[in-house]
mmCIF file of C-alpha atoms in Angstrom:
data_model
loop_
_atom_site.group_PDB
_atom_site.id
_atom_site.type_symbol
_atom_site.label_atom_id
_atom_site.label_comp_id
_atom_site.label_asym_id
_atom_site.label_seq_id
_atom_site.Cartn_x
_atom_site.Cartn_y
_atom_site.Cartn_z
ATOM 1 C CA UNK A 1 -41.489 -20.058 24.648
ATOM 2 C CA UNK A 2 -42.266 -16.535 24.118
ATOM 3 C CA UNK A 3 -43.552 -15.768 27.318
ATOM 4 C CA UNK A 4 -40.384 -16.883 29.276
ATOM 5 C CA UNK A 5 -38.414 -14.876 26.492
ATOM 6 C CA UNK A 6 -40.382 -11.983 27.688
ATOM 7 C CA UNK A 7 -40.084 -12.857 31.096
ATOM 8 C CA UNK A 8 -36.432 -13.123 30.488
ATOM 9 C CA UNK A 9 -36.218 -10.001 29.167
ATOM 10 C CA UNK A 10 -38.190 -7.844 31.601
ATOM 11 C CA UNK A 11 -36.253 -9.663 34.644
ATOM 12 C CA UNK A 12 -32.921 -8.173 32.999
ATOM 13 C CA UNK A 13 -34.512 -4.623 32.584
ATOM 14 C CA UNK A 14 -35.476 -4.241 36.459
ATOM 15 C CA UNK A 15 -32.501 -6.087 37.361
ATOM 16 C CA UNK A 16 -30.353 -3.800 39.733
ATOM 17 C CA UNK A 17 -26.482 -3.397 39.087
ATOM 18 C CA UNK A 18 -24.102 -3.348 41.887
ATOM 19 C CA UNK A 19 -21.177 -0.840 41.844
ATOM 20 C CA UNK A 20 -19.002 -1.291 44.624
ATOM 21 C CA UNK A 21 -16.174 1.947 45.523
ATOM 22 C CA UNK A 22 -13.212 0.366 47.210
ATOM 23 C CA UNK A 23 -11.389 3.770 48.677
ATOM 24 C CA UNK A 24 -8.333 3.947 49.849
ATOM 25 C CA UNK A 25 -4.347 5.735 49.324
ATOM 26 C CA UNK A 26 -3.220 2.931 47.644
ATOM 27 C CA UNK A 27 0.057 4.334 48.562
ATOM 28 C CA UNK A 28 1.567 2.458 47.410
ATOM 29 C CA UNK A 29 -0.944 -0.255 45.894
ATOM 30 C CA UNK A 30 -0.439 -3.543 47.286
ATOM 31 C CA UNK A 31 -0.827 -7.493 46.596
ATOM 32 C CA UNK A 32 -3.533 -6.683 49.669
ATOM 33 C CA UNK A 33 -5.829 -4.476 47.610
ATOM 34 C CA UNK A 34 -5.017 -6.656 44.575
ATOM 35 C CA UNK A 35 -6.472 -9.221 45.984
ATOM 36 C CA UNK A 36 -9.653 -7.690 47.286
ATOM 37 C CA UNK A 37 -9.917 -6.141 43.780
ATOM 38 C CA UNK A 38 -9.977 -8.991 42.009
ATOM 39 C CA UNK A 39 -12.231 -10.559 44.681
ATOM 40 C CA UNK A 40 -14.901 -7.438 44.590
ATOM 41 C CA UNK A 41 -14.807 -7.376 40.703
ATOM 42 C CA UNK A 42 -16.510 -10.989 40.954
ATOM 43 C CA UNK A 43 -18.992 -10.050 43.366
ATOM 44 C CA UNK A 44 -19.828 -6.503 41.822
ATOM 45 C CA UNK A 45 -20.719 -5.415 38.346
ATOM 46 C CA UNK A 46 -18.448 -2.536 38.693
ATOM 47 C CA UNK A 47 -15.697 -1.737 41.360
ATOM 48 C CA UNK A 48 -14.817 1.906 41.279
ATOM 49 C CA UNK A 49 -11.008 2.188 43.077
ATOM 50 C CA UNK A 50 -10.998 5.582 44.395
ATOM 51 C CA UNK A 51 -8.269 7.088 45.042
ATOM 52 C CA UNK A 52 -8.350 9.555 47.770
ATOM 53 C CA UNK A 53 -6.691 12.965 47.059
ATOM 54 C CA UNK A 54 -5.784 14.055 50.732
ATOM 55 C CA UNK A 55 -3.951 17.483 51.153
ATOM 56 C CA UNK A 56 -3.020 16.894 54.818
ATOM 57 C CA UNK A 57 -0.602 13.932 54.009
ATOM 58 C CA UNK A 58 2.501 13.445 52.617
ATOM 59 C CA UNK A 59 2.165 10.612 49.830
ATOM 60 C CA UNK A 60 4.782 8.704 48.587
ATOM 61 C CA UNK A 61 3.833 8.878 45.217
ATOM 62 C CA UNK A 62 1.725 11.403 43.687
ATOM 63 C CA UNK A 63 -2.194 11.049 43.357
ATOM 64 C CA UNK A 64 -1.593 10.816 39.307
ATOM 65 C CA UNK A 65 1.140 8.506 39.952
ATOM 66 C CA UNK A 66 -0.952 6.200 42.072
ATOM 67 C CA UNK A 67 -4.099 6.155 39.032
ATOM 68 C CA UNK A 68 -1.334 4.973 36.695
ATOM 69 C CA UNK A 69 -0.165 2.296 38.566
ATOM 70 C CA UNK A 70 -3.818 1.029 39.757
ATOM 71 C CA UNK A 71 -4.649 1.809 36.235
ATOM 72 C CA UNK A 72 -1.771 -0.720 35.073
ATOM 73 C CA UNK A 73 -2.430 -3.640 37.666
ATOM 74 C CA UNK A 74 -6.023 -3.498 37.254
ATOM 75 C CA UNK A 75 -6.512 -3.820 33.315
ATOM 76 C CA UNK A 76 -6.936 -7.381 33.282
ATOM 77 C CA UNK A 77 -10.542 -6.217 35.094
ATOM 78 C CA UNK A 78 -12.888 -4.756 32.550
ATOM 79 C CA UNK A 79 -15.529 -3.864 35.762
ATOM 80 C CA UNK A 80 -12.324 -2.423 37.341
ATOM 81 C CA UNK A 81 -12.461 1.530 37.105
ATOM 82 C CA UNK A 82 -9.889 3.985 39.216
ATOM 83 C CA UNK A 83 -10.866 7.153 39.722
ATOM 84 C CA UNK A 84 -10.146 10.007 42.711
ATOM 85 C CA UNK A 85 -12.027 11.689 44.990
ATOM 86 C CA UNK A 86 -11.671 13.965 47.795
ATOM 87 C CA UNK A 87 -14.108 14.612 50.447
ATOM 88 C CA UNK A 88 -16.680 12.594 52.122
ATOM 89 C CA UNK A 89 -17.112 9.270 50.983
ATOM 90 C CA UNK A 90 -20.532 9.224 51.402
ATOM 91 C CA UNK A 91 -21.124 12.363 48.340
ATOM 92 C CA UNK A 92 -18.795 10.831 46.348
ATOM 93 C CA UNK A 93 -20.637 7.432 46.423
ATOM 94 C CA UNK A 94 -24.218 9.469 45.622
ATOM 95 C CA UNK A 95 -22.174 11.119 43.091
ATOM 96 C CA UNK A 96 -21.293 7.838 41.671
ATOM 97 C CA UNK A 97 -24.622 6.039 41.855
ATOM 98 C CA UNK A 98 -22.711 3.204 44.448
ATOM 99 C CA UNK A 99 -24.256 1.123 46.857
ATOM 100 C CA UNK A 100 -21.538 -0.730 48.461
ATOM 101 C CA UNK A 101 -18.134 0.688 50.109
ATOM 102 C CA UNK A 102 -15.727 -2.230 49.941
ATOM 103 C CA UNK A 103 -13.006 -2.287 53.011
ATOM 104 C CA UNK A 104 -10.252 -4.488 53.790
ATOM 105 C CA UNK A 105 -9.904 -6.251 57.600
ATOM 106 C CA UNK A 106 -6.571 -7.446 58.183
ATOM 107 C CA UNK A 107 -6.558 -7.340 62.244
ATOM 108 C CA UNK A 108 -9.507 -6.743 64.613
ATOM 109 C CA UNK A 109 -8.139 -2.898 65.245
ATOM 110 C CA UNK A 110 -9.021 -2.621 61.644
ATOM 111 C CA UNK A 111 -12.556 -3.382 62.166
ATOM 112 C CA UNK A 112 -13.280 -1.614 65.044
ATOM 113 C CA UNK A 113 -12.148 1.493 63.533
ATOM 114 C CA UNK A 114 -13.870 0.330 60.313
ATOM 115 C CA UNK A 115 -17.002 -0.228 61.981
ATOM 116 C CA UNK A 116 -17.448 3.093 63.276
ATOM 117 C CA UNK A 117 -16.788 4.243 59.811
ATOM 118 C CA UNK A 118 -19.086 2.158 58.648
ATOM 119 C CA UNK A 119 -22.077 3.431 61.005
ATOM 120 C CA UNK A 120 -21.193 6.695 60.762
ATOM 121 C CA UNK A 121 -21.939 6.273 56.234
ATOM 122 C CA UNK A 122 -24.902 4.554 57.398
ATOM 123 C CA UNK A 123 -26.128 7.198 59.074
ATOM 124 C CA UNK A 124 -25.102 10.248 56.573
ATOM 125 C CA UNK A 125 -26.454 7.729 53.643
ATOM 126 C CA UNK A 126 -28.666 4.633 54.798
ATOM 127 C CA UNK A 127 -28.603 3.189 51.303
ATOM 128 C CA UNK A 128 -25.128 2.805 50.817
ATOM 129 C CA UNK A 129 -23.989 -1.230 52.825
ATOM 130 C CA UNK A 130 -20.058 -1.516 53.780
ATOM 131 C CA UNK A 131 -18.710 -5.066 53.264
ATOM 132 C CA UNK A 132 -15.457 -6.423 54.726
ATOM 133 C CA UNK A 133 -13.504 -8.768 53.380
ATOM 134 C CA UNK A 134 -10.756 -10.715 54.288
ATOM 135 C CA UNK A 135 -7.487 -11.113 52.962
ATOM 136 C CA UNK A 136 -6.541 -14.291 51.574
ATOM 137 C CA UNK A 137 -3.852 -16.237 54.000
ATOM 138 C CA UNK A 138 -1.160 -16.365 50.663
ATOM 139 C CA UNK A 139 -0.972 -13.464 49.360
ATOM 140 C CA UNK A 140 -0.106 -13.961 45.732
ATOM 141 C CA UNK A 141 -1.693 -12.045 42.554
ATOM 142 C CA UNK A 142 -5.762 -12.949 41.965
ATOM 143 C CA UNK A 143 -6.348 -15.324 39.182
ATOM 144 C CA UNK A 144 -8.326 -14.348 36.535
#
């Protein structure tokens, strides 16, 4: 019995841990990114919202505004953190020890745009893996 304690034990310390960023304007936040929130926070051990804090736009709410709300809806998730960033993605996910960039498809001009994204952080970072996900067909709030 000791042994597979140990084993146990030594499988856990080597284990990796995924943190997934799921970036965005979340302007304003949606039942859309709700949903893939909730989604990502079961398939991740942390999800990292990032907000991102672009100069060139014209938001409707402000980028503090925006960390308060996501801050609000997203409480229920204890892996849930909401942070912002400007810049590349790709630094801010080395900055942030991530290994997965989380994007939403909702039409099939989403993913061709999101695929060349995608290649493009494969090729500045080859560690870091972009998964799509879908949006639920009925839209309502993630259960818990």
């Amino acid at each position: 019995m000791i042994g597979l304690e140990c084993a146990a034990v030594a499988r856990a310390t080597f284990m990796k841990t995924s943190i997934a960023i799921y970036p965005g304007s979340f302007d304003p936040v949606t039942n859309g990114h709700l949903d893939l929130i909730g989604r990502g926070e079961k398939m991740f051990d942390r999800v990292i919202v990032a907000v991102l804090k672009n100069m060139e736009k014209q938001p409707l709410f402000t980028v503090p505004e925006r960390v308060e709300m996501l801050r609000e809806v997203t409480r229920q998730w204890p892996n849930v953190e909401v942070d912002v960033f400007q810049g590349l993605l790709v630094d801010y996910a080395r900055k942030r020890d991530a290994a997965v960039i989380l994007r939403g498809i909702r039409a099939v001009s989403d993913y061709e745009y999101e695929l060349q994204m995608a290649l493009m952080n494969r090729k500045l970072e080859p560690r870091l893996e972009t998964v799509f996900m879908l949006p639920r067909r009925n839209l309502q709030l993630p259960e818990r």
